Short mmCIF file of C-alpha atoms and ligand atoms in Angstrom, two decimals:
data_model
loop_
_atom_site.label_atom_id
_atom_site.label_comp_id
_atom_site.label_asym_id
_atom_site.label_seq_id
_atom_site.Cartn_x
_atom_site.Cartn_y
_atom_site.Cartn_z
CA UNK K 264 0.00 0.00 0.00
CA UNK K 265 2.64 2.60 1.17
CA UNK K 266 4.66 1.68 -2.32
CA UNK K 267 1.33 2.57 -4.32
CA UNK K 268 0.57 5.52 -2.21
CA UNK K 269 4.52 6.34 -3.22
CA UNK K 270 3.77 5.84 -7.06
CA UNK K 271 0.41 8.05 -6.97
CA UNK K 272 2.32 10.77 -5.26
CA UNK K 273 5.28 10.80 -7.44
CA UNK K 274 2.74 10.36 -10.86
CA UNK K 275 0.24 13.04 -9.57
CA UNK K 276 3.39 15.20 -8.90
CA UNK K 277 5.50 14.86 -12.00
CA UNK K 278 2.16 15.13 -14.11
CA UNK K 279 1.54 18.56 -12.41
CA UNK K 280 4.90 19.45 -13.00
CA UNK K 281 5.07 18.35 -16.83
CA UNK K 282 1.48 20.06 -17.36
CA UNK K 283 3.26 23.33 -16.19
CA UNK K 284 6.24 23.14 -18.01
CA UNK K 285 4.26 22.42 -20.92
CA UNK K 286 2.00 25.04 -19.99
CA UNK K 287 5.00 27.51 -19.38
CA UNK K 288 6.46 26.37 -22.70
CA UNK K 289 3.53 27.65 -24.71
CA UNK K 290 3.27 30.68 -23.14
CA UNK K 291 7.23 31.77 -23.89
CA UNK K 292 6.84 30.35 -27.65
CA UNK K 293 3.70 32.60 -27.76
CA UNK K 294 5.20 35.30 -26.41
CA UNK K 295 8.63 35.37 -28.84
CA UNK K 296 6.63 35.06 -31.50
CA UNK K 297 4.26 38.01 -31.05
CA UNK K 298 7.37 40.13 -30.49
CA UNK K 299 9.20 39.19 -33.65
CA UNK K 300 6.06 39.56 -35.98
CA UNK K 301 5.67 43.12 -33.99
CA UNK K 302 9.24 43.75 -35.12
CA UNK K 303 8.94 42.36 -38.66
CA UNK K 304 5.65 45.11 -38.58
CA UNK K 305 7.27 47.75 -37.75
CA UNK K 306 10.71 47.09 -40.15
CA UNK K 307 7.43 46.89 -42.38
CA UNK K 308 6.57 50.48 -41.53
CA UNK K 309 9.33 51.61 -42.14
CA UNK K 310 9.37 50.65 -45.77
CA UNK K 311 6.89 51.72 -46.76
CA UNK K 312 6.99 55.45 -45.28
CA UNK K 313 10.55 55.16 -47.63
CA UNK K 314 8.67 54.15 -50.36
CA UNK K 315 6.23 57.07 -50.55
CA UNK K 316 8.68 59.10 -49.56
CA UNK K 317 12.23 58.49 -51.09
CA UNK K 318 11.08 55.73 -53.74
CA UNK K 319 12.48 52.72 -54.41
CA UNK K 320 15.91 53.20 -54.71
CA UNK K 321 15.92 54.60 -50.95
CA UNK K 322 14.39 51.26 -50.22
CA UNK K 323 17.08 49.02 -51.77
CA UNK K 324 19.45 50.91 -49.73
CA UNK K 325 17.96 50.87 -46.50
CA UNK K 326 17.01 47.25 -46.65
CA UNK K 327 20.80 46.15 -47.77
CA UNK K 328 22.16 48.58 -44.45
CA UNK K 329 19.62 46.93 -42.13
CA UNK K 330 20.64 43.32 -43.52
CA UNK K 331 23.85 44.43 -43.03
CA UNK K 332 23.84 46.15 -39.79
CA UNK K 333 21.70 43.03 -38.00
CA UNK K 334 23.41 40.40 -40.04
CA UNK K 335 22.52 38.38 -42.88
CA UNK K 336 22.06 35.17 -41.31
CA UNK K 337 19.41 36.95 -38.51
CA UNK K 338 17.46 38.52 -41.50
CA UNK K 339 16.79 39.27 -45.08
CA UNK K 340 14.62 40.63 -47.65
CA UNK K 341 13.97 40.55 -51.12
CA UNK K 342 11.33 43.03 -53.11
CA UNK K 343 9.07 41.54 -55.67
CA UNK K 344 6.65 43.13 -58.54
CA UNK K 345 2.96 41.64 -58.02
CA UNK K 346 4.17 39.56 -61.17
CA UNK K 347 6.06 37.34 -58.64
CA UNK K 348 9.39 38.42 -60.03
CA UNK K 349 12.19 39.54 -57.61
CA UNK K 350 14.53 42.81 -58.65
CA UNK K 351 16.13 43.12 -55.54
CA UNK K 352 17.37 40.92 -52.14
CA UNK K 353 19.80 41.31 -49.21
CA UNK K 354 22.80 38.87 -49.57
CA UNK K 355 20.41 35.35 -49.99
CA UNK K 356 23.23 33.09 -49.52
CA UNK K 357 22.40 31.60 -46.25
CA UNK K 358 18.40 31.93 -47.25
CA UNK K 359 18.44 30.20 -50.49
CA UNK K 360 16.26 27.88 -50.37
CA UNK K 361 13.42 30.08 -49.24
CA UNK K 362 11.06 30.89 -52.01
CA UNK K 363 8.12 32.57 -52.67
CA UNK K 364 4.79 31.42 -54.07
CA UNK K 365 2.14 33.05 -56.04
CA UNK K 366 -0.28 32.92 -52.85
CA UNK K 367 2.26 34.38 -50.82
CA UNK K 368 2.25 37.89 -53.35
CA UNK K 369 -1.33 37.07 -53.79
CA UNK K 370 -1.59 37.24 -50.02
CA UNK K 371 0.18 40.30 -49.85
CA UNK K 372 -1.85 42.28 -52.35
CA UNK K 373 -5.03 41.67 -50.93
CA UNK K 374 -3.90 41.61 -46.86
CA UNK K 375 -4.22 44.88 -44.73
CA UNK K 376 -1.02 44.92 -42.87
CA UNK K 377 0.84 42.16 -44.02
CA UNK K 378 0.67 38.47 -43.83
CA UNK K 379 2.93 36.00 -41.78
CA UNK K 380 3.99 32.57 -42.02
CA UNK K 381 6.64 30.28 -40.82
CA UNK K 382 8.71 28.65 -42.44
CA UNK K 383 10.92 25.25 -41.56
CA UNK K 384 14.14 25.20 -43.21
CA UNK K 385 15.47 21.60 -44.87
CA UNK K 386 18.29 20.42 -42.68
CA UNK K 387 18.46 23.12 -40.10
CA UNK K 388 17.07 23.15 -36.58
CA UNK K 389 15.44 27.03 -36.40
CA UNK K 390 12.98 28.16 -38.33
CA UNK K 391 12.22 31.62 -40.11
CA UNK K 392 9.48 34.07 -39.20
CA UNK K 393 8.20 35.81 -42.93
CA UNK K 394 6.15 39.17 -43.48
CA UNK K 395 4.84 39.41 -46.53
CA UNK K 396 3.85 43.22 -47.35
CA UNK K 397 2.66 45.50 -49.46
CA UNK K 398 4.88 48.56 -49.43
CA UNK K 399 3.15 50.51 -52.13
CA UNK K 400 3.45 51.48 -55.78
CA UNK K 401 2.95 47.58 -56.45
CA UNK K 402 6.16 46.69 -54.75
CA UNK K 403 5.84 43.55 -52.41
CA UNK K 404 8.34 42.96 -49.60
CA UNK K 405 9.33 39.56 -48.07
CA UNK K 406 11.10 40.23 -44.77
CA UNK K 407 12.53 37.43 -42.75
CA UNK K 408 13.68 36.81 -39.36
CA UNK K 409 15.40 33.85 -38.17
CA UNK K 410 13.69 32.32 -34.99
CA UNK K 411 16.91 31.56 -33.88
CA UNK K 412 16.38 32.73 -30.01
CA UNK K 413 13.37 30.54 -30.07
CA UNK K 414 15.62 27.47 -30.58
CA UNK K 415 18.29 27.89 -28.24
CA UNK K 416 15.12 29.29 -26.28
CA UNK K 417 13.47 25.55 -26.77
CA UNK K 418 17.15 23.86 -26.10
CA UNK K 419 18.06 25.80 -22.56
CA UNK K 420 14.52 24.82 -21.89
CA UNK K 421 14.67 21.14 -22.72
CA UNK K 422 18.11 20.85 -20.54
CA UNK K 423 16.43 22.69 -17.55
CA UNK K 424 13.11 20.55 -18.26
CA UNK K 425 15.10 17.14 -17.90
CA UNK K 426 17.38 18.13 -15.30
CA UNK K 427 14.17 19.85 -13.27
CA UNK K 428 12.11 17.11 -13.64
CA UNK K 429 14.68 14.21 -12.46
CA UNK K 430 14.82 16.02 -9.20
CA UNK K 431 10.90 16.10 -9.33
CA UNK K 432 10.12 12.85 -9.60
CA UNK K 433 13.42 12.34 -7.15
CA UNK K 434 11.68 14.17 -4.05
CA UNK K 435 8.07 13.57 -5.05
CA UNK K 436 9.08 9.87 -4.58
CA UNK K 437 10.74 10.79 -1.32
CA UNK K 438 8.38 12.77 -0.27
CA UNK K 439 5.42 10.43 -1.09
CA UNK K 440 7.28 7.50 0.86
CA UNK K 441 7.52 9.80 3.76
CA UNK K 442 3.48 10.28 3.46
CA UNK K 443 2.73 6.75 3.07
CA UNK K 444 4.85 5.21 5.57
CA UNK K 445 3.57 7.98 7.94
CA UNK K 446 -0.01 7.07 6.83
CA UNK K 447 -0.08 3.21 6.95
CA UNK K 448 1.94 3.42 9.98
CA UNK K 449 -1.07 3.24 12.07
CA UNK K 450 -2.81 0.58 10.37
CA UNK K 451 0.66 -1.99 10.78
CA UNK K 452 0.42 -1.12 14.81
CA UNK K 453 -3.36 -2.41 14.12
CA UNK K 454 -1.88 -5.75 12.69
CA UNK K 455 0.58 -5.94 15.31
CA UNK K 456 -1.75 -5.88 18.07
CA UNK K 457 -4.11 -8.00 16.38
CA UNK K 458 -1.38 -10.96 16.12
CA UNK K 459 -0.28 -10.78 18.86
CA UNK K 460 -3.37 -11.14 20.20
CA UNK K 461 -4.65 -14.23 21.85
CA UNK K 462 -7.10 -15.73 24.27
CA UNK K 463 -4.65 -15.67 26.99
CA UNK K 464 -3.24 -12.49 26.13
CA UNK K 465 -6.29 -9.83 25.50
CA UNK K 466 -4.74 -7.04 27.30
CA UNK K 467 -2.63 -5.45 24.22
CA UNK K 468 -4.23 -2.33 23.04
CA UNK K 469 -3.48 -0.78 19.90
CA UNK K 470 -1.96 3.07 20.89
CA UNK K 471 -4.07 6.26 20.20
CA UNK K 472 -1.66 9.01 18.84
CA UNK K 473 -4.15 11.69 19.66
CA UNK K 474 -3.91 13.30 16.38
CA UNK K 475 -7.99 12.61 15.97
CA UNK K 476 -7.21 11.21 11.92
CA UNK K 477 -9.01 8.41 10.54
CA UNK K 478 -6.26 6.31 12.28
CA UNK K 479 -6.80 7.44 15.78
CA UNK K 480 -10.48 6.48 15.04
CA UNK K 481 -9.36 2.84 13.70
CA UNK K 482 -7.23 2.45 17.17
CA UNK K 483 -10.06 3.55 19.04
CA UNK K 484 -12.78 1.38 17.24
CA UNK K 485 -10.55 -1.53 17.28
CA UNK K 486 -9.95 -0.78 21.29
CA UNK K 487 -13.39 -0.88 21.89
CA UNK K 488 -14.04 -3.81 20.20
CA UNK K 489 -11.11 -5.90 22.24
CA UNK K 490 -12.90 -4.27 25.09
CA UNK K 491 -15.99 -6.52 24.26
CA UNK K 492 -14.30 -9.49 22.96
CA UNK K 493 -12.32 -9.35 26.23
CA UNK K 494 -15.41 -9.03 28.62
CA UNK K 495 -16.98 -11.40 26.80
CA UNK K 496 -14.11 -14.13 27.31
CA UNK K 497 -14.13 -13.53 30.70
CA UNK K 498 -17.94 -14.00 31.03
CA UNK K 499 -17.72 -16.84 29.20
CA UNK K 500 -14.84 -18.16 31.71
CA UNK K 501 -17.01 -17.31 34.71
CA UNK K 502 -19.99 -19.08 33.45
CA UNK K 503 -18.60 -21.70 32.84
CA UNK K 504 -16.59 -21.49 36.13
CA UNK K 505 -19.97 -21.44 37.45
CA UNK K 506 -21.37 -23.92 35.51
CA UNK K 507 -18.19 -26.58 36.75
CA UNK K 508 -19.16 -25.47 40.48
CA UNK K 509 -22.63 -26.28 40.75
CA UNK K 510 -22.45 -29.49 38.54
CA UNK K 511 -19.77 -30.74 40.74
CA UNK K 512 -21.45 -30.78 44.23
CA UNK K 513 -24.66 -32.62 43.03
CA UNK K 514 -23.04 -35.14 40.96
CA UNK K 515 -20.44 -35.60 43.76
CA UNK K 516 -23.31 -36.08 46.07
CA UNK K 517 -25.50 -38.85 43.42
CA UNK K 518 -21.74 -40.18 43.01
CA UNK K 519 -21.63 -40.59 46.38
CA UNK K 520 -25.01 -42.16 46.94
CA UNK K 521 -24.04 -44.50 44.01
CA UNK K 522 -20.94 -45.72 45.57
CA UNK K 523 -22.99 -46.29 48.95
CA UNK K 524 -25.37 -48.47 47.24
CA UNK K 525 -22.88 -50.72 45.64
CA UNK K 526 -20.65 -50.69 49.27
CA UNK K 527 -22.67 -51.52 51.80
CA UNK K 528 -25.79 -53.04 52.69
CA UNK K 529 -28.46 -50.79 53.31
CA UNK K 530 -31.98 -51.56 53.69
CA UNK K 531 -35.05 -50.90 51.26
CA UNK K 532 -35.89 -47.76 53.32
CA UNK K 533 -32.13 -46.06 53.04
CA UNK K 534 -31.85 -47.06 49.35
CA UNK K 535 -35.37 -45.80 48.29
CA UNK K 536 -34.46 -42.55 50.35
CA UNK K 537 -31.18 -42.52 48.41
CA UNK K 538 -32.68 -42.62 45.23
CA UNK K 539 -35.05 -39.85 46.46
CA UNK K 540 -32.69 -37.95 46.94
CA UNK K 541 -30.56 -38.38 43.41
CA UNK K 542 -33.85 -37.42 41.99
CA UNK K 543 -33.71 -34.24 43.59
CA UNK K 544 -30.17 -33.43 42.66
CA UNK K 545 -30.85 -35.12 38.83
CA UNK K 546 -33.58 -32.49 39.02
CA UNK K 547 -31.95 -29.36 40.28
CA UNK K 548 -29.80 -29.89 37.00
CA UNK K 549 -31.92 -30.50 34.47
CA UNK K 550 -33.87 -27.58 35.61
CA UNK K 551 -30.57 -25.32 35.81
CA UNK K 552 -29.28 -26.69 32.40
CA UNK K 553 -32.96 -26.17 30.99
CA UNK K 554 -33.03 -23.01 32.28
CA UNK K 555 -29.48 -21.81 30.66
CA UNK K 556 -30.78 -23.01 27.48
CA UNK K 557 -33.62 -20.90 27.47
CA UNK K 558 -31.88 -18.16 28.92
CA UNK K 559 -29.45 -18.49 25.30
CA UNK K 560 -32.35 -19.18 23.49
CA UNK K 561 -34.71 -16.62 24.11
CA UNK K 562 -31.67 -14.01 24.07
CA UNK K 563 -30.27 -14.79 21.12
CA UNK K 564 -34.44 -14.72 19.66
CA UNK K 565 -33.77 -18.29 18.20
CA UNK K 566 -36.68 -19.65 20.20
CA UNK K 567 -39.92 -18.52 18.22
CA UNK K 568 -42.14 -17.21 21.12
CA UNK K 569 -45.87 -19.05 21.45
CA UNK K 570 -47.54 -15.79 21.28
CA UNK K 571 -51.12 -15.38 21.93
CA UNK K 572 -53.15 -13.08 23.89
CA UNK K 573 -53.00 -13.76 27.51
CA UNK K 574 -54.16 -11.88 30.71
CA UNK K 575 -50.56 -10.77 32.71
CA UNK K 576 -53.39 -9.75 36.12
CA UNK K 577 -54.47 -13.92 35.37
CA UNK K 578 -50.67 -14.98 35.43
CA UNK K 579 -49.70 -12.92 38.35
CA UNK K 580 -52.88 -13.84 40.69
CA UNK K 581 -52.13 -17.51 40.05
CA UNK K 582 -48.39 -17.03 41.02
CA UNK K 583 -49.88 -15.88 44.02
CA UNK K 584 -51.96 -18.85 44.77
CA UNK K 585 -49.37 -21.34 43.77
CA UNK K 586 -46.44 -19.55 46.32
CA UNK K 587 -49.21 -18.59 49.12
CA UNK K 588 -47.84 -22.18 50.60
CA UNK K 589 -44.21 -21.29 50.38
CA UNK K 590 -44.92 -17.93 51.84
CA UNK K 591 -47.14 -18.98 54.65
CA UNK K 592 -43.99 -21.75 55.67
CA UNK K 593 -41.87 -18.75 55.73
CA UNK K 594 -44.44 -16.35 57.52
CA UNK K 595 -44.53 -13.64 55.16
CA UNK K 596 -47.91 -12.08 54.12
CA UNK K 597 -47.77 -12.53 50.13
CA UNK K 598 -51.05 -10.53 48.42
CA UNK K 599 -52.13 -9.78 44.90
CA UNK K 600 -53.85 -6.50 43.66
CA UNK K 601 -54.86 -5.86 40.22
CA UNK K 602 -58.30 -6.58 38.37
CA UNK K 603 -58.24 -9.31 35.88
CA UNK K 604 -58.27 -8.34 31.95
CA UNK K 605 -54.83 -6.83 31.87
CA UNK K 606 -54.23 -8.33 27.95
CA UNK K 607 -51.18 -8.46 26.07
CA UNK K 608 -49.89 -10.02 23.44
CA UNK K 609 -47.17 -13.29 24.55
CA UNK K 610 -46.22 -16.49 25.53
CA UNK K 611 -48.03 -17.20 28.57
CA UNK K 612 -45.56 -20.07 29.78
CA UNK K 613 -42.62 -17.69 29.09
CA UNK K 614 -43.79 -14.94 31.04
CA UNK K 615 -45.51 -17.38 34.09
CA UNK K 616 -41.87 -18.10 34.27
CA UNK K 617 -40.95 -14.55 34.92
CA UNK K 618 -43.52 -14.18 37.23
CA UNK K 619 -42.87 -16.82 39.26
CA UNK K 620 -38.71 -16.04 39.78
CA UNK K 621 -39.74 -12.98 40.53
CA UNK K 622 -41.88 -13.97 43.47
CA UNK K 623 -39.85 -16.72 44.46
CA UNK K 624 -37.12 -14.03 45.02
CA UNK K 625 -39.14 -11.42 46.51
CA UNK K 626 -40.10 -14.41 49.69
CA UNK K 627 -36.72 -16.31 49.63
CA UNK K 628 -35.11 -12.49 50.37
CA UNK K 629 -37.95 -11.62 52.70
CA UNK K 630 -37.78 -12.99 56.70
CA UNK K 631 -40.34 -13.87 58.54
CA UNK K 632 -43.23 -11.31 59.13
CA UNK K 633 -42.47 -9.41 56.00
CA UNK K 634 -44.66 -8.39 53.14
CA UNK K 635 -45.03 -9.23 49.23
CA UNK K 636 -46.88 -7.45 46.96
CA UNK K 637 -47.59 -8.42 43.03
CA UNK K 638 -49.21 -5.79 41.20
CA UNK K 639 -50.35 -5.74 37.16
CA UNK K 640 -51.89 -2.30 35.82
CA UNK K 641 -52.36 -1.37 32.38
CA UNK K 642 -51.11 2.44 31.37
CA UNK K 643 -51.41 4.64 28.80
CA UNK K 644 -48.22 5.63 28.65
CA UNK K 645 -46.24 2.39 29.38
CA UNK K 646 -48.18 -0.31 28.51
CA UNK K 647 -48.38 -3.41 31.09
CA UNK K 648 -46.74 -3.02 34.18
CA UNK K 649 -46.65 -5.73 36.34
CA UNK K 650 -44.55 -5.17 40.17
CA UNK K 651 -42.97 -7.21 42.81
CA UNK K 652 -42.21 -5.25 45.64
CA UNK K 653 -40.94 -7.28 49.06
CA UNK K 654 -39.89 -5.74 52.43
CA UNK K 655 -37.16 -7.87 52.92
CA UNK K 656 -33.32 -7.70 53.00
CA UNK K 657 -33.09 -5.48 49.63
CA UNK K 658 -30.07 -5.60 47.30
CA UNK K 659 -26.85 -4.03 48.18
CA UNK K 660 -25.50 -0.92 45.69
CA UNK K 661 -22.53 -3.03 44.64
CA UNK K 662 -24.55 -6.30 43.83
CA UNK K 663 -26.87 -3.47 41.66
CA UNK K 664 -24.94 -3.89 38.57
CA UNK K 665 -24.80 -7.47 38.84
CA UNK K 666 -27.96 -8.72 39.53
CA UNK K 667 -29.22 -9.58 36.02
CA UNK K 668 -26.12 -11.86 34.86
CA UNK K 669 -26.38 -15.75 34.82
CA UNK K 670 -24.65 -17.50 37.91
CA UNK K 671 -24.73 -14.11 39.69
CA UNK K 672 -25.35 -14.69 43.17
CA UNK K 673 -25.33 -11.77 46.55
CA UNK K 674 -24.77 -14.17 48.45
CA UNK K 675 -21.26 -15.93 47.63
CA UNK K 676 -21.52 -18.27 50.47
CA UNK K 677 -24.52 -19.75 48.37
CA UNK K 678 -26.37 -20.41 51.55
CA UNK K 679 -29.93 -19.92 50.19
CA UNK K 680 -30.91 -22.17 47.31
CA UNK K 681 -30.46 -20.81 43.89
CA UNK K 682 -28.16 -20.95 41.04
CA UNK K 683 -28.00 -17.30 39.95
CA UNK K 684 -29.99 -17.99 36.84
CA UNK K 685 -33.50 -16.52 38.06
CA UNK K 686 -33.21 -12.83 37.31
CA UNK K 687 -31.19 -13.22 34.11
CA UNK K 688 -33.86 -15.57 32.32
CA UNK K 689 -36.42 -12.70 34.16
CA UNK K 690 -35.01 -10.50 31.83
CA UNK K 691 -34.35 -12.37 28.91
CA UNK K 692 -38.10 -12.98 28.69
CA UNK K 693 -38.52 -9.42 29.21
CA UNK K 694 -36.80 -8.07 26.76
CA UNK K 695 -37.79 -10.81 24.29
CA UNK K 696 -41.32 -9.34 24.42
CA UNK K 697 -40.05 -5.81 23.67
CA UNK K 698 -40.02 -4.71 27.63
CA UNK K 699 -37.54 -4.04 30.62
CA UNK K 700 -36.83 -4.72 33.51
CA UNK K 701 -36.38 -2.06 36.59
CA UNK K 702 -35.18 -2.16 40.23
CA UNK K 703 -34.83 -0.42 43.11
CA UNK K 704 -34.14 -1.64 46.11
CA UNK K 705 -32.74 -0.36 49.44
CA UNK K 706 -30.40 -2.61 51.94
CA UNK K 707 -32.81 -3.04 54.97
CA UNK K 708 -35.97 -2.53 53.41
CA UNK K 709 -36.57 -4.07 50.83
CA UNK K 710 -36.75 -4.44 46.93
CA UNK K 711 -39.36 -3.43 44.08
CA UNK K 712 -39.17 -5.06 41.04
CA UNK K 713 -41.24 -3.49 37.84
CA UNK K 714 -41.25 -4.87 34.65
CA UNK K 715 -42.97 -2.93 31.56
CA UNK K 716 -44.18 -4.52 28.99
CA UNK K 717 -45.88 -3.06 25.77
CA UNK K 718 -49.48 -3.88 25.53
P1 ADP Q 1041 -30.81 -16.61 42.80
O1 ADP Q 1041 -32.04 -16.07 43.45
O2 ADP Q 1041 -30.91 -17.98 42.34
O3 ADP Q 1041 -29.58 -16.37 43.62
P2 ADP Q 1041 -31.34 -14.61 40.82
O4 ADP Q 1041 -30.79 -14.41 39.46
O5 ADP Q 1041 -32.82 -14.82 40.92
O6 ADP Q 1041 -30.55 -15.78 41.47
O7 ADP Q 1041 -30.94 -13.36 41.68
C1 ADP Q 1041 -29.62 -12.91 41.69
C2 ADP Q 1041 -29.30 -12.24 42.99
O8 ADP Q 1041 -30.06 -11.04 43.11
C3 ADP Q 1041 -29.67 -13.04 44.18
O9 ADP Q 1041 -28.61 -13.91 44.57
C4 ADP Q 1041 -29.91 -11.98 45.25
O10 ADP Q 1041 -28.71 -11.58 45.85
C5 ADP Q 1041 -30.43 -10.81 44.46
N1 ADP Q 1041 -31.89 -10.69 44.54
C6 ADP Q 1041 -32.79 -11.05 43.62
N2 ADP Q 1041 -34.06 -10.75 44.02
C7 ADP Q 1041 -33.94 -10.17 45.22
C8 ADP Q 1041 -34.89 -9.63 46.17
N3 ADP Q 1041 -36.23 -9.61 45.94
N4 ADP Q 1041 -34.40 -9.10 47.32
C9 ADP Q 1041 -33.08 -9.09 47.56
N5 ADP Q 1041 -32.13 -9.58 46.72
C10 ADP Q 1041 -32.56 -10.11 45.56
#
């Protein structure tokens, strides 16, 4: 890239520089030539006031003295009668093969002021400026001027043109290397970080130069996106950190039972309570492992939802009958307010799901005497909101940020039951029906949990 870059500078460049050399060239051609025809016009003038005044004998004179005094080889002239026939030249030696054509005197005749032409000469490198004139009393003059300055003009200007242009296309190619390398600079320390990037090594961050450029943006984006990629390694490593943890107690535990079984010899009673109790633990991870799969599922919208109209007041009272058990064990008053007929469009089993993590949070964080409230309205503004608000031990401001990722758990010691994946799939089934979730909660007393839903 930084070699093309290099070509395009030093072609753009030395194009320029030919276009105004050319450019240049034209104009000084131009400009000699306008001055020699004004000085063939004006040798013209002169003639001709001779002419009418002295005759043509004065003429011959002047013309041969002028010759003279400039030099033959810079100009001549020769006089002609409209017949085409010449009675008198300047020393034609050098000029001879310059002749005249009927046109020419035709030309002459006819043209106010004269008419030009030039004229190459066989075998030699300048050319010859002509004035063809009428001087009066049918006399015709041919003045010529060699364009000798315009060659040696054309010759300095080749040298200076070759030698000028060399260096051109020397430092335009320097220069544009200088550019390009500068340039693509940032986009190699882009490679370099990205190789030497790996799983284990996702610190390396590409440096901003601060300059603002399209660069700096491409170290930024690219920092931001190893940002990402990082966090999302590492949430990937917790989870399945997680994941490892809690399959490894149960299965150590129906390992364990397994092992007892084939050991010793236990009685119908111990081995039928042993097998009880594998079916719990066989339970508590199918339902976690079904849970993370439609945690991924509904997140990543793969699932289709089973939408149909459904009554969110109808789900939430019935979450209230179903946990009025586990809530009376616990001695906290759970109630339900809300009039039936709250509709929305969803998938009923999805969002009884919700519902019920919600409330089974709201009493598992509650002690004894405290209160639970569910709550559905429908609102203009918001659509369905449906609330879970507890009195119990609330959420503490550092846990806030956590709450909603899978395996997240406030209490580390994992004393109360729970694997961290209740809140997450909460809000996965939000947000797959086009709502949020919102919290608030204060350490003490107690939590509210609102989610909005569009209607
Ligand atoms: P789990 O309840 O299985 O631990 P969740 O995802 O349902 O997992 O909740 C994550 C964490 O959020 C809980 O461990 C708890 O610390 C906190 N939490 C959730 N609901 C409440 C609540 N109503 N009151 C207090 N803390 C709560």
């Amino acid at each position: 890239m930084a070699f093309r870059l290099t070509l395009w500078y030093a072609g753009i460049f030395s194009v320029s520089a030919c276009v105004a050399f050319v450019f240049f060239y034209f104009l000084m051609t131009s400009v000699f030539r306008d001055q020699t025809d004004r000085d063939l016009s004006r040798q013209a003038g002169i003639f001709s006031t001779i002419m009418a005044t002295d005759g043509v004998a004065a003429v011959k004179r002047f013309a041969t003295l002028e010759s003279q005094a400039s030099g033959e080889k810079k100009i001549f002239y020769r006089l002609f009668y409209p017949t085409g026939i010449s009675f008198s030249s300047s020393n034609m030696t050098y000029w001879r093969d310059i002749g005249v054509t009927r046109v020419n005197i035709e030309q002459a005749l006819q043209g106010e002021g004269g008419v030009y032409e030039t004229r190459t000469i066989p075998n030699r490198a300048e050319k010859v400026r002509i004035l063809y004139s009428n001087i009066g009393a049918g006399v015709i003059l041919q003045l010529g001027q060699s364009l000798e300055n315009v060659a040696s003009f054309v010759e300095a200007f080749r040298k200076i043109f070759l030698v000028t242009m060399g260096v051109l296309a020397l430092l335009s190619a320097g220069f544009g290397w200088f550019l390009a390398r500068r340039a693509v600079s940032g986009v190699q320390a882009v490679t370099r970080t990205a190789r030497n990037i790996s799983a284990s090594a996702l610190n390396e961050r590409v440096p901003v130069n601060g300059r603002g450029d399209e660069i700096d943006q491409l170290a930024i984006t690219f920092n931001a996106m190893l940002d990402r990629i990082q966090q999302l390694v590492e949430s990937i490593q917790e989870i399945s950190d997680n994941v490892a943890h809690d399959l490894k107690s149960p299965l150590t535990r129906i390992r364990g039972a397994a092992e007892i079984a084939l050991t010793t010899d236990s009685s119908p009673a111990e081995f039928r309570q042993m097998a009880a109790s594998n079916i719990e633990d066989c339970d508590r991870l199918l339902d976690m492992i079904n849970t993370m799969l439609i945690i991924s599922k509904t997140e990543s919208g793969t699932s289709q939802l089973n939408k149909a109209t459904v009554d969110v007041a109808q789900i939430a009272e019935n979450a209230c009958e179903l946990f009025q058990p586990m809530a009376g064990d616990k001695g906290v008053s759970l109630e339900c307010h809300g009039k039936n007929g709250v509709m929305m469009k969803g998938d009923v089993s999805l969002l009884q799901r919700m519902v019920a993590n919600l409330v089974d949070n709201a009493i598992k964080y509650t002690p004894a005497t405290g209160r639970v409230r569910i709550s559905v309205e429908a609102t203009e503004a918001q659509g369905v909101v449906l609330t879970v608000e507890d009195s119990g031990m609330g959420i503490k401001e550092t846990a806030m940020p956590h709450i909603f990722e899978r395996f997240f758990r406030g209490d580390p010691s994992r004393s109360t039951s729970g694997a961290g994946l209740g809140l997450s799939l909460a809000r996965a089934i939000a947000e797959a029906h086009q709502g949020r979730i919102e919290v608030t909660s204060e350490v003490g007393r107690g939590s509210v949990f609102k989610v909005v839903l569009p209607s």
